[in-house]
Short mmCIF file of C-alpha atoms in Angstrom, two decimals:
data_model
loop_
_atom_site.label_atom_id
_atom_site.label_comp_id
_atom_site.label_asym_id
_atom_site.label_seq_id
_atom_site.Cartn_x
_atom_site.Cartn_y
_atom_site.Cartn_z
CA UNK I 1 0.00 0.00 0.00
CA UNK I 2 3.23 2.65 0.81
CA UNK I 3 4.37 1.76 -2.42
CA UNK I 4 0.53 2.74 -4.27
CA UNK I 5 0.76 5.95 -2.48
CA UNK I 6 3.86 6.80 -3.26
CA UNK I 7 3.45 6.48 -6.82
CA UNK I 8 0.45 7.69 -7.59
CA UNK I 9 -0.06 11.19 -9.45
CA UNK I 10 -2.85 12.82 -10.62
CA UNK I 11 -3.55 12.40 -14.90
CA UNK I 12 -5.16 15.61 -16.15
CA UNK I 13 -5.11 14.62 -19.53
CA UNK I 14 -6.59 10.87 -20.40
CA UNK I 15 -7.67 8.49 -22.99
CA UNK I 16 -11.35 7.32 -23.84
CA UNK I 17 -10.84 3.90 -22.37
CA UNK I 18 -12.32 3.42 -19.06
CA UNK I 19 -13.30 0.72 -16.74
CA UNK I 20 -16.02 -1.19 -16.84
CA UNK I 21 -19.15 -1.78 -13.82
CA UNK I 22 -17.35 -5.18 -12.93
CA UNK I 23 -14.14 -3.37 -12.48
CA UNK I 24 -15.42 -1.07 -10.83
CA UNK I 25 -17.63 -3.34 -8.41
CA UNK I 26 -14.31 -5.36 -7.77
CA UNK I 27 -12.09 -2.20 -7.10
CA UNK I 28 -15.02 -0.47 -4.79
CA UNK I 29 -15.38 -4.06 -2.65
CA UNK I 30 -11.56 -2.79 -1.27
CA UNK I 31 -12.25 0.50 -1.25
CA UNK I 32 -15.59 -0.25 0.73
CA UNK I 33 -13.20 -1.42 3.96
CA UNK I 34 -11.99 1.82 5.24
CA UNK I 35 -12.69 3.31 8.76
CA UNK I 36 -16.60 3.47 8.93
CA UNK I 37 -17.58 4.18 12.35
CA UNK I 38 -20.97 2.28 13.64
CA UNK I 39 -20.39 0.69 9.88
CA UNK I 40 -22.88 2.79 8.07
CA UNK I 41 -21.51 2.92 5.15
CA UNK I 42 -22.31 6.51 4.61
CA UNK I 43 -21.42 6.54 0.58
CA UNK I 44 -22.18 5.80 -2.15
CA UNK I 45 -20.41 5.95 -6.06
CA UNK I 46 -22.08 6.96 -9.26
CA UNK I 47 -20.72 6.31 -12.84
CA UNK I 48 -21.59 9.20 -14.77
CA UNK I 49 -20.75 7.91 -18.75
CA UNK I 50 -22.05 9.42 -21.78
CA UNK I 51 -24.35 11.84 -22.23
CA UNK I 52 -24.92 11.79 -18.66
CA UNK I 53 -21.56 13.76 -18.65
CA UNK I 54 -22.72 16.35 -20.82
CA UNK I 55 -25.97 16.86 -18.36
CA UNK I 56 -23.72 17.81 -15.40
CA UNK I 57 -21.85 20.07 -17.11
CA UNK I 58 -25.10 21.81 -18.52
CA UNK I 59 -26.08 21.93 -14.50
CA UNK I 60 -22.84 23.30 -13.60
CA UNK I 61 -23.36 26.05 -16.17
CA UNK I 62 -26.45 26.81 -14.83
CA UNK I 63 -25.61 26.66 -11.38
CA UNK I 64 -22.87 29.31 -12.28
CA UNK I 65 -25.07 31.39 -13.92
CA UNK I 66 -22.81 31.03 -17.19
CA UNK I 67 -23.75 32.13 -20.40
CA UNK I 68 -22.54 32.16 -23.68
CA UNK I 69 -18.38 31.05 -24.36
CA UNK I 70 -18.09 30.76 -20.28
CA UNK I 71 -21.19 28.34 -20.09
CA UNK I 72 -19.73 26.21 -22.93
CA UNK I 73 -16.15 25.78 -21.17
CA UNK I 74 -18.30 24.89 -17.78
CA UNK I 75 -20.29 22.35 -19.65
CA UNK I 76 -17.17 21.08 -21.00
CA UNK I 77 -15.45 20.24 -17.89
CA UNK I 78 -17.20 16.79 -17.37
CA UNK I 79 -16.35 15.42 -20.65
CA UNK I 80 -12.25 15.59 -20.13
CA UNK I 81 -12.97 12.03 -18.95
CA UNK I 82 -14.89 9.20 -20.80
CA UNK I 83 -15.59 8.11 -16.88
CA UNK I 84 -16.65 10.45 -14.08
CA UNK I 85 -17.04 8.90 -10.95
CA UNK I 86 -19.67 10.91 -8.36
CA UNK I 87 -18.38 10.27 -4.82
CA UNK I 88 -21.52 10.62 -2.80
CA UNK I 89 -21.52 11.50 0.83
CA UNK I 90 -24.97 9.56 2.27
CA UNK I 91 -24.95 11.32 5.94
CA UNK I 92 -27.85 10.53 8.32
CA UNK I 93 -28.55 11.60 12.19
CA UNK I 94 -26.29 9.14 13.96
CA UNK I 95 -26.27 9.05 18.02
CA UNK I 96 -22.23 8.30 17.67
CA UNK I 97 -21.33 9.60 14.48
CA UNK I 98 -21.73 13.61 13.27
CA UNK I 99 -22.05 14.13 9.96
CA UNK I 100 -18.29 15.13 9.36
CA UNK I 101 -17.41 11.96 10.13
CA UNK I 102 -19.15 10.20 7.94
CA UNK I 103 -18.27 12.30 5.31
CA UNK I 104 -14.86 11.50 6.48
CA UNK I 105 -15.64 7.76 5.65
CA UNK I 106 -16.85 9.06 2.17
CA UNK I 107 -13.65 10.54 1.36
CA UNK I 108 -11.79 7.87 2.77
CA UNK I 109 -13.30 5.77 -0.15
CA UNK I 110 -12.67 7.68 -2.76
CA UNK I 111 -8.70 8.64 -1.75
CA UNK I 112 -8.78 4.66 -1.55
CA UNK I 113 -10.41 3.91 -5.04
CA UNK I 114 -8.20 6.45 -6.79
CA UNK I 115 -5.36 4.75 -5.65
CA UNK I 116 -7.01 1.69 -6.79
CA UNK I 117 -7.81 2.61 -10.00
CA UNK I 118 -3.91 4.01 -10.59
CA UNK I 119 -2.61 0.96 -9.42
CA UNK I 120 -4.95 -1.04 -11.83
CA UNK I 121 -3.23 1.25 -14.81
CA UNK I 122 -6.23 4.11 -14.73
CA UNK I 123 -5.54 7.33 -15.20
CA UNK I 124 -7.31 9.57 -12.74
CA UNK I 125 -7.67 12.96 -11.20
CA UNK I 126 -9.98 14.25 -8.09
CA UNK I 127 -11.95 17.12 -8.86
CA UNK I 128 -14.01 19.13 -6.27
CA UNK I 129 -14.98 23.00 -7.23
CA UNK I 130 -17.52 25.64 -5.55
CA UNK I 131 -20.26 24.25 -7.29
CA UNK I 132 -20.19 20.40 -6.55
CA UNK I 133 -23.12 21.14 -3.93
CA UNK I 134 -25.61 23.00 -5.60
CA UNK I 135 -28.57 21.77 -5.62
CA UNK I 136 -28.68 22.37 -9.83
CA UNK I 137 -25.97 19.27 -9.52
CA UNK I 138 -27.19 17.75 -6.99
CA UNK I 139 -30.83 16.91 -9.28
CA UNK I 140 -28.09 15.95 -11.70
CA UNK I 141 -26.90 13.13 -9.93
CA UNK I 142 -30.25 12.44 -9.01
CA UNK I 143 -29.24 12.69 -5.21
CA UNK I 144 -31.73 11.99 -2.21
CA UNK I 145 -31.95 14.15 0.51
CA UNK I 146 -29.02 13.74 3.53
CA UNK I 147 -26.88 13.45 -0.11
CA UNK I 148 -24.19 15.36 -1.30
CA UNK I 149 -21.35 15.23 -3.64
CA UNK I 150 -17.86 15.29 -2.69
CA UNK I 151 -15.74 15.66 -5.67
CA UNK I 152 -15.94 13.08 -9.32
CA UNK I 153 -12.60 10.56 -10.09
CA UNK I 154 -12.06 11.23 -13.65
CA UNK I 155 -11.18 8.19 -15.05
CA UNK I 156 -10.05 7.16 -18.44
CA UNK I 157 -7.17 5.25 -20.00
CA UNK I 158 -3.60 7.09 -19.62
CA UNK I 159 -2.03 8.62 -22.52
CA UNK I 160 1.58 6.91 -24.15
CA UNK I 161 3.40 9.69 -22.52
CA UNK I 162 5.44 10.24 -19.77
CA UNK I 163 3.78 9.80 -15.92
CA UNK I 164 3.44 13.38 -14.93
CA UNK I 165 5.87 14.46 -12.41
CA UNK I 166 4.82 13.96 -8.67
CA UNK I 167 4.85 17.29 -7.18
CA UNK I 168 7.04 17.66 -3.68
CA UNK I 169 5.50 16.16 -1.12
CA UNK I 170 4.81 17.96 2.16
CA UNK I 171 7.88 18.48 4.90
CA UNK I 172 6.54 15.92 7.04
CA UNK I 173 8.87 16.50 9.84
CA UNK I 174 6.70 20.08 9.76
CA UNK I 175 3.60 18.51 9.78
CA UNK I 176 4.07 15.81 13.06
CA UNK I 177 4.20 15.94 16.31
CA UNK I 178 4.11 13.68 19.18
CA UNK I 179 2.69 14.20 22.72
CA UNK I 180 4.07 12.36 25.60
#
């Protein structure tokens, strides 16, 4: 697993191939296994494919109030990828566990898939932005209420180029500390 997150880098530019449900059944059955207190399993992934790309990025236009050449680069955004992948956050009233936390356990699943996915040979990126929770996006991921989108993997096939260069990695001796 050290080895997985050491290597893997974000891929901003990808190919049209993508992984299929099975795949990505198989891959999320791992992912599923992080930290969930009380187990509730407080996600949930959507594969947005196809037209269903194009839709979100007409909802993130209109949730940004875009019009004309900055609406069209908006609704572009989702189709970089042949493969989005909606990371869901599922939060419900919990005696034990606040919402953060389970949207902790959310994110926990998708840091864990993408690492998955780029140690299957998948190119893929994180996205997030100020408009992932409108509710314009939210009716286009056909969320329920207590839902709310985290962030899409972009997923797709990686180019015959060069890996791109893993950026410097945080001082780490700045960023621990032990109390005795």
């Amino acid at each position: 697993m050290r080895e997985a997150a050491l290597a893997r880098r974000s891929w901003p530019e990808v190919t049209d191939a993508a992984p299929g449900d099975d795949e990505l059944r198989d891959l999320l059955e791992a992912a599923g296994r992080v930290a969930d207190h009380a187990s509730l399993a407080p996600w949930r992934v959507i594969a947005v494919r196809g037209d269903a790309r194009a839709r979100v990025g007409r909802a993130l236009a209109a949730a940004a109030g875009a019009e004309g050449a900055a609406a069209e680069k908006l609704a572009a955004k989702p189709l970089r990828a042949p493969l989005l992948l909606a990371i869901v956050a599922c939060t419900r009233p919990h005696p034990k566990v606040p919402e953060w936390e389970q949207d902790a356990a959310a994110a926990g699943v998708a840091h864990l898939l993408s690492l998955l996915l780029d140690e299957a040979g998948w190119g893929v990126m994180w996205r997030t932005g100020p408009l992932t929770r409108h509710p314009l996006v939210a009716d286009a991921h056909h969320l329920a209420p207590g839902e709310h989108l985290l962030g899409w993997l972009y997923v797709g096939g990686r180019p015959e180029r060069v890996r791109p260069e893993r950026r410097v990695g945080p001082d780490v001796a700045q960023r621990f500390s032990s109390l005795a």
